[in-house]
CSV table of C-alpha atoms in Angstrom, one decimal:
chain,number,residue,atom,x,y,z
A,1,UNK,CA,-22.9,8.9,8.1
A,2,UNK,CA,-25.8,6.7,9.0
A,3,UNK,CA,-24.8,3.0,8.8
A,4,UNK,CA,-27.6,1.1,10.6
A,5,UNK,CA,-28.1,-2.4,9.1
A,6,UNK,CA,-25.2,-1.9,6.6
A,7,UNK,CA,-23.1,-4.9,7.4
A,8,UNK,CA,-22.7,-7.4,4.6
A,9,UNK,CA,-25.0,-10.0,6.3
A,10,UNK,CA,-27.9,-7.7,5.7
A,11,UNK,CA,-27.0,-7.0,2.1
A,12,UNK,CA,-29.4,-9.5,0.7
A,13,UNK,CA,-32.3,-7.5,2.3
A,14,UNK,CA,-31.6,-4.6,0.0
A,15,UNK,CA,-32.0,-6.7,-3.2
A,16,UNK,CA,-35.2,-6.2,-5.0
A,17,UNK,CA,-36.1,-9.7,-6.2
A,18,UNK,CA,-38.3,-10.6,-9.1
A,19,UNK,CA,-38.2,-7.3,-11.0
A,20,UNK,CA,-38.2,-7.4,-14.8
A,21,UNK,CA,-35.1,-6.0,-16.5
A,22,UNK,CA,-35.3,-2.7,-18.2
A,23,UNK,CA,-34.1,-2.1,-21.8
A,24,UNK,CA,-30.4,-2.6,-22.4
A,25,UNK,CA,-28.4,0.6,-22.0
A,26,UNK,CA,-25.1,-0.9,-23.0
A,27,UNK,CA,-24.4,-4.2,-24.7
A,28,UNK,CA,-21.3,-6.1,-25.9
A,29,UNK,CA,-21.8,-8.6,-28.7
A,30,UNK,CA,-18.9,-10.9,-29.3
A,31,UNK,CA,-16.6,-8.2,-28.2
A,32,UNK,CA,-12.8,-8.6,-27.9
A,33,UNK,CA,-9.6,-6.7,-27.5
A,34,UNK,CA,-6.1,-7.6,-28.9
A,35,UNK,CA,-2.9,-5.9,-28.1
A,36,UNK,CA,-0.7,-6.8,-31.0
A,37,UNK,CA,-0.6,-10.6,-31.0
A,38,UNK,CA,-1.9,-10.8,-27.4
A,39,UNK,CA,-5.7,-11.5,-27.3
A,40,UNK,CA,-6.8,-10.1,-23.9
A,41,UNK,CA,-10.6,-10.5,-24.5
A,42,UNK,CA,-12.5,-12.6,-27.0
A,43,UNK,CA,-16.1,-13.3,-27.9
A,44,UNK,CA,-17.7,-11.6,-24.8
A,45,UNK,CA,-21.5,-11.1,-24.7
A,46,UNK,CA,-22.7,-8.8,-21.9
A,47,UNK,CA,-25.9,-6.9,-21.5
A,48,UNK,CA,-26.4,-4.1,-19.0
A,49,UNK,CA,-30.1,-3.3,-18.6
A,50,UNK,CA,-31.4,-0.3,-16.7
A,51,UNK,CA,-32.3,-0.9,-13.1
A,52,UNK,CA,-30.2,-4.1,-12.8
A,53,UNK,CA,-26.9,-5.1,-11.3
A,54,UNK,CA,-24.7,-7.1,-13.6
A,55,UNK,CA,-21.8,-8.8,-11.7
A,56,UNK,CA,-18.6,-9.6,-13.6
A,57,UNK,CA,-16.3,-12.0,-11.7
A,58,UNK,CA,-13.0,-13.5,-12.5
A,59,UNK,CA,-9.5,-14.1,-11.2
A,60,UNK,CA,-6.5,-12.0,-11.9
A,61,UNK,CA,-5.8,-11.9,-15.7
A,62,UNK,CA,-9.3,-13.0,-16.5
A,63,UNK,CA,-10.0,-9.9,-18.6
A,64,UNK,CA,-12.0,-7.8,-16.2
A,65,UNK,CA,-9.8,-4.7,-16.5
A,66,UNK,CA,-9.9,-4.9,-20.3
A,67,UNK,CA,-13.7,-5.2,-20.3
A,68,UNK,CA,-13.9,-2.1,-18.0
A,69,UNK,CA,-11.6,-0.1,-20.4
A,70,UNK,CA,-13.7,-0.9,-23.4
A,71,UNK,CA,-17.1,0.0,-21.8
A,72,UNK,CA,-15.7,3.2,-20.2
A,73,UNK,CA,-14.1,4.4,-23.4
A,74,UNK,CA,-10.5,4.1,-22.4
A,75,UNK,CA,-9.7,1.5,-25.1
A,76,UNK,CA,-11.5,0.5,-28.3
A,77,UNK,CA,-12.6,-3.0,-28.9
A,78,UNK,CA,-10.9,-4.8,-31.8
A,79,UNK,CA,-13.6,-7.4,-32.5
A,80,UNK,CA,-17.3,-7.7,-32.1
A,81,UNK,CA,-19.6,-4.7,-31.4
A,82,UNK,CA,-20.4,-2.3,-28.6
A,83,UNK,CA,-23.9,-0.8,-28.5
A,84,UNK,CA,-25.3,2.0,-26.4
A,85,UNK,CA,-29.1,2.4,-26.5
A,86,UNK,CA,-29.1,-0.1,-29.5
A,87,UNK,CA,-26.6,2.0,-31.5
A,88,UNK,CA,-23.1,0.8,-32.3
A,89,UNK,CA,-20.4,3.0,-30.8
A,90,UNK,CA,-16.6,3.3,-30.8
A,91,UNK,CA,-15.5,5.7,-28.1
A,92,UNK,CA,-12.3,7.7,-28.5
A,93,UNK,CA,-12.0,8.7,-24.8
A,94,UNK,CA,-13.7,8.3,-21.4
A,95,UNK,CA,-15.3,11.7,-22.1
A,96,UNK,CA,-17.2,10.2,-25.0
A,97,UNK,CA,-18.5,7.5,-22.7
A,98,UNK,CA,-19.5,10.1,-20.0
A,99,UNK,CA,-21.4,12.0,-22.7
A,100,UNK,CA,-23.4,8.8,-23.3
A,101,UNK,CA,-24.0,8.3,-19.6
A,102,UNK,CA,-21.4,5.6,-18.8
A,103,UNK,CA,-19.2,6.3,-15.8
A,104,UNK,CA,-16.5,4.2,-14.1
A,105,UNK,CA,-15.6,4.4,-10.4
A,106,UNK,CA,-12.1,2.9,-10.0
A,107,UNK,CA,-10.5,1.6,-6.8
A,108,UNK,CA,-8.5,4.9,-6.3
A,109,UNK,CA,-11.8,6.8,-6.6
A,110,UNK,CA,-10.1,9.8,-8.3
A,111,UNK,CA,-10.3,11.8,-5.1
A,112,UNK,CA,-7.9,14.3,-3.5
A,113,UNK,CA,-7.7,13.2,0.2
A,114,UNK,CA,-6.9,16.7,1.6
A,115,UNK,CA,-9.7,18.4,-0.2
A,116,UNK,CA,-13.2,18.8,1.4
A,117,UNK,CA,-16.0,16.4,0.5
A,118,UNK,CA,-17.8,19.1,-1.6
A,119,UNK,CA,-14.7,20.0,-3.6
A,120,UNK,CA,-14.1,16.3,-4.4
A,121,UNK,CA,-17.8,15.9,-5.4
A,122,UNK,CA,-17.4,18.6,-8.1
A,123,UNK,CA,-13.7,17.9,-8.9
A,124,UNK,CA,-13.1,18.9,-12.5
A,125,UNK,CA,-16.7,20.2,-13.0
A,126,UNK,CA,-16.8,23.1,-10.5
A,127,UNK,CA,-19.8,25.5,-10.6
A,128,UNK,CA,-19.0,29.2,-11.1
A,129,UNK,CA,-20.8,32.5,-10.9
A,130,UNK,CA,-20.3,36.0,-12.1
A,131,UNK,CA,-19.3,37.5,-15.4
A,132,UNK,CA,-16.3,36.4,-17.4
A,133,UNK,CA,-13.3,36.9,-17.0
A,134,UNK,CA,-13.8,37.3,-13.2
A,135,UNK,CA,-15.9,34.2,-12.6
A,136,UNK,CA,-15.5,32.6,-9.2
A,137,UNK,CA,-16.5,29.4,-7.6
A,138,UNK,CA,-20.1,29.2,-6.5
A,139,UNK,CA,-19.2,27.5,-3.2
A,140,UNK,CA,-22.7,27.8,-1.6
A,141,UNK,CA,-24.4,26.1,-4.6
A,142,UNK,CA,-21.8,23.3,-4.7
A,143,UNK,CA,-22.2,22.6,-1.0
A,144,UNK,CA,-26.0,22.6,-1.3
A,145,UNK,CA,-26.0,20.4,-4.3
A,146,UNK,CA,-23.5,17.9,-2.9
A,147,UNK,CA,-25.4,17.6,0.4
A,148,UNK,CA,-28.8,17.1,-1.5
A,149,UNK,CA,-27.4,14.5,-3.8
A,150,UNK,CA,-25.7,12.6,-1.0
A,151,UNK,CA,-28.8,12.6,1.1
A,152,UNK,CA,-30.9,11.4,-1.9
A,153,UNK,CA,-28.6,8.3,-2.0
A,154,UNK,CA,-29.1,7.9,1.8
A,155,UNK,CA,-25.6,9.3,2.7
A,156,UNK,CA,-25.7,11.8,5.6
A,157,UNK,CA,-22.5,13.6,6.4
A,158,UNK,CA,-22.3,16.0,9.3
A,159,UNK,CA,-19.6,18.2,7.8
A,160,UNK,CA,-19.0,18.6,4.0
A,161,UNK,CA,-15.9,20.6,4.9
A,162,UNK,CA,-14.1,17.6,6.3
A,163,UNK,CA,-11.3,16.2,4.0
A,164,UNK,CA,-12.5,13.3,2.0
A,165,UNK,CA,-9.4,11.4,3.2
A,166,UNK,CA,-10.9,11.3,6.8
A,167,UNK,CA,-13.9,9.3,5.6
A,168,UNK,CA,-14.0,5.5,5.9
A,169,UNK,CA,-13.3,3.5,2.7
A,170,UNK,CA,-17.0,2.7,2.4
A,171,UNK,CA,-18.0,6.3,2.7
A,172,UNK,CA,-15.5,7.4,0.1
A,173,UNK,CA,-16.9,4.8,-2.3
A,174,UNK,CA,-20.4,6.1,-1.7
A,175,UNK,CA,-19.4,9.7,-2.4
A,176,UNK,CA,-17.9,8.6,-5.7
A,177,UNK,CA,-21.1,6.7,-6.6
A,178,UNK,CA,-23.3,9.7,-5.7
A,179,UNK,CA,-21.0,12.0,-7.8
A,180,UNK,CA,-21.3,9.7,-10.8
A,181,UNK,CA,-25.1,9.6,-10.5
A,182,UNK,CA,-25.3,13.4,-10.2
A,183,UNK,CA,-23.4,14.0,-13.4
A,184,UNK,CA,-25.7,11.9,-15.4
A,185,UNK,CA,-24.5,8.3,-15.3
A,186,UNK,CA,-26.9,5.8,-16.6
A,187,UNK,CA,-24.4,2.9,-16.5
A,188,UNK,CA,-22.2,2.8,-13.4
A,189,UNK,CA,-19.1,0.6,-13.6
A,190,UNK,CA,-17.7,-0.2,-10.1
A,191,UNK,CA,-14.1,-1.6,-10.1
A,192,UNK,CA,-13.7,-3.9,-7.1
A,193,UNK,CA,-15.4,-1.4,-4.7
A,194,UNK,CA,-15.2,-3.8,-1.7
A,195,UNK,CA,-11.8,-5.2,-2.3
A,196,UNK,CA,-10.0,-3.4,0.5
A,197,UNK,CA,-12.9,-3.0,2.9
A,198,UNK,CA,-14.0,-4.9,6.0
A,199,UNK,CA,-17.3,-6.7,6.4
A,200,UNK,CA,-19.2,-3.7,7.7
A,201,UNK,CA,-17.9,-1.2,5.2
A,202,UNK,CA,-18.5,-3.6,2.4
A,203,UNK,CA,-22.1,-3.8,3.6
A,204,UNK,CA,-22.3,0.0,3.3
A,205,UNK,CA,-21.1,-0.1,-0.3
A,206,UNK,CA,-23.5,-2.9,-1.2
A,207,UNK,CA,-26.4,-1.0,0.2
A,208,UNK,CA,-25.6,2.0,-2.1
A,209,UNK,CA,-25.1,-0.3,-5.1
A,210,UNK,CA,-28.7,-1.4,-4.5
A,211,UNK,CA,-29.7,2.3,-4.1
A,212,UNK,CA,-28.2,3.1,-7.5
A,213,UNK,CA,-30.2,0.2,-9.0
A,214,UNK,CA,-33.4,1.5,-7.5
A,215,UNK,CA,-32.8,4.9,-9.1
A,216,UNK,CA,-32.8,3.1,-12.5
A,217,UNK,CA,-29.1,2.8,-13.2
A,218,UNK,CA,-27.5,-0.2,-14.9
A,219,UNK,CA,-24.7,-1.2,-12.6
A,220,UNK,CA,-21.7,-3.3,-13.6
A,221,UNK,CA,-20.2,-4.6,-10.4
A,222,UNK,CA,-16.6,-6.0,-10.9
A,223,UNK,CA,-15.6,-8.2,-8.0
A,224,UNK,CA,-13.5,-11.2,-6.9
A,225,UNK,CA,-16.0,-11.9,-4.1
A,226,UNK,CA,-19.0,-14.2,-5.2
A,227,UNK,CA,-20.7,-13.6,-1.8
A,228,UNK,CA,-20.8,-9.9,-2.3
A,229,UNK,CA,-22.0,-10.4,-5.9
A,230,UNK,CA,-24.8,-12.7,-4.9
A,231,UNK,CA,-26.1,-10.3,-2.3
A,232,UNK,CA,-27.0,-7.6,-4.9
A,233,UNK,CA,-26.6,-9.2,-8.3
A,234,UNK,CA,-29.3,-9.8,-10.9
A,235,UNK,CA,-27.1,-11.4,-13.5
A,236,UNK,CA,-23.6,-13.0,-13.2
A,237,UNK,CA,-20.8,-13.3,-15.7
A,238,UNK,CA,-17.6,-15.2,-15.0
A,239,UNK,CA,-14.5,-14.4,-17.1
A,240,UNK,CA,-11.6,-16.9,-17.5
A,241,UNK,CA,-8.5,-16.2,-19.6
A,242,UNK,CA,-10.3,-13.5,-21.6
A,243,UNK,CA,-13.4,-15.5,-22.5
A,244,UNK,CA,-16.9,-15.7,-20.9
A,245,UNK,CA,-17.1,-19.0,-19.0
A,246,UNK,CA,-20.5,-18.4,-17.5
A,247,UNK,CA,-23.5,-16.2,-18.0
A,248,UNK,CA,-26.5,-16.8,-15.7
A,249,UNK,CA,-29.4,-15.0,-14.1
A,250,UNK,CA,-29.9,-15.1,-10.4
A,251,UNK,CA,-32.7,-17.7,-10.7
A,252,UNK,CA,-30.4,-20.0,-12.7
A,253,UNK,CA,-27.5,-20.4,-10.3
A,254,UNK,CA,-26.9,-20.8,-6.6
A,255,UNK,CA,-24.3,-19.1,-4.5
A,256,UNK,CA,-22.4,-22.4,-4.2
A,257,UNK,CA,-22.4,-23.0,-7.9
A,258,UNK,CA,-21.2,-19.4,-8.5
A,259,UNK,CA,-18.4,-19.8,-6.0
A,260,UNK,CA,-17.3,-23.0,-7.6
A,261,UNK,CA,-17.2,-21.4,-11.1
A,262,UNK,CA,-15.3,-18.5,-9.7
A,263,UNK,CA,-12.8,-20.9,-8.0
A,264,UNK,CA,-12.3,-22.8,-11.2
A,265,UNK,CA,-14.4,-25.9,-10.7
A,266,UNK,CA,-12.8,-28.1,-13.5
A,267,UNK,CA,-9.3,-27.1,-12.4
A,268,UNK,CA,-10.0,-27.9,-8.7
A,269,UNK,CA,-11.5,-31.3,-9.7
A,270,UNK,CA,-8.3,-32.1,-11.7
A,271,UNK,CA,-6.2,-30.9,-8.7
A,272,UNK,CA,-8.1,-33.2,-6.4
A,273,UNK,CA,-7.3,-36.1,-8.7
A,274,UNK,CA,-3.6,-35.2,-8.7
A,275,UNK,CA,-3.5,-34.7,-4.9
A,276,UNK,CA,-5.0,-38.2,-4.5
A,277,UNK,CA,-1.8,-39.6,-6.0
A,278,UNK,CA,0.3,-37.9,-3.3
A,279,UNK,CA,1.0,-40.0,-0.2
A,280,UNK,CA,-0.3,-38.5,3.1
A,281,UNK,CA,-2.8,-36.1,1.5
A,282,UNK,CA,-6.5,-36.7,2.5
A,283,UNK,CA,-8.7,-35.6,-0.4
A,284,UNK,CA,-12.0,-37.2,0.8
A,285,UNK,CA,-13.3,-34.0,2.2
A,286,UNK,CA,-12.6,-32.0,-1.0
A,287,UNK,CA,-15.3,-31.4,-3.6
A,288,UNK,CA,-15.1,-33.7,-6.6
A,289,UNK,CA,-16.0,-33.2,-10.3
A,290,UNK,CA,-19.7,-33.9,-9.6
A,291,UNK,CA,-19.9,-31.1,-7.0
A,292,UNK,CA,-17.8,-28.6,-9.0
A,293,UNK,CA,-19.1,-29.1,-12.6
A,294,UNK,CA,-22.3,-29.2,-14.5
A,295,UNK,CA,-24.2,-26.1,-13.3
A,296,UNK,CA,-27.8,-26.6,-14.5
A,297,UNK,CA,-29.6,-23.8,-16.3
A,298,UNK,CA,-26.4,-21.9,-17.1
A,299,UNK,CA,-25.3,-20.6,-20.4
A,300,UNK,CA,-21.5,-21.0,-20.9
A,301,UNK,CA,-19.7,-18.3,-22.7
A,302,UNK,CA,-17.3,-18.6,-25.6
């Protein structure tokens, strides 16, 4: 697989700046989800336009997983509305979401490590030939299709027969992305794709996120890492305790401000004040409330 210039420090170069957003493919309006008396998500507004990368950030327990489950059809929302192409929907299963062009790529990638790359590419959707009931796998066509689709995404593998488990983490992520694109995804949800990767492999994944955007997909990039998000993101949403704390376009927020929001600016400012009361703790080098709060041009969420 060709990886020149794929390290994370070059990720910003693959971002196409200044492009106008396409029409919304998926949209949440005041959406929320309750499990009995537990409210996991509340009042979330999120728009996923075609040809844009929408980054959703948040700490553990912020509501990112619940949001993914709603958009991918695993769970139904219990408040607000969910629209696809401007039409309200209530999916009963992930298959319903796939039929409307919404695909999720999870951290486990839903691959079988010992199976060849081409088998994993068509896993569950194998091509067959011949008359029923003696139809058999059309191996040649599946190999040709997998190779073509991977190359169209800029992924070049020398041997499609190699087990997918022998690929690097970044390569496996890219195979999963290309698979989703081939099977008609218009909205691609990526669940922490760089979480377990090093700097170089993270750069590989970020490059293909940008490639998916250039093909006109609406990408929802779920991540803990504001630096990765800022390299490819067009819009940023920060969740905290199930609500939308921040919603801002790229031209409305800096990386430092995004990092501070992700880190919990108000909480850190309060922590600095508390630490100042402890003897022997030097807080002069820590950011204060002025540095951590008050991001200009940013729309806070509910």
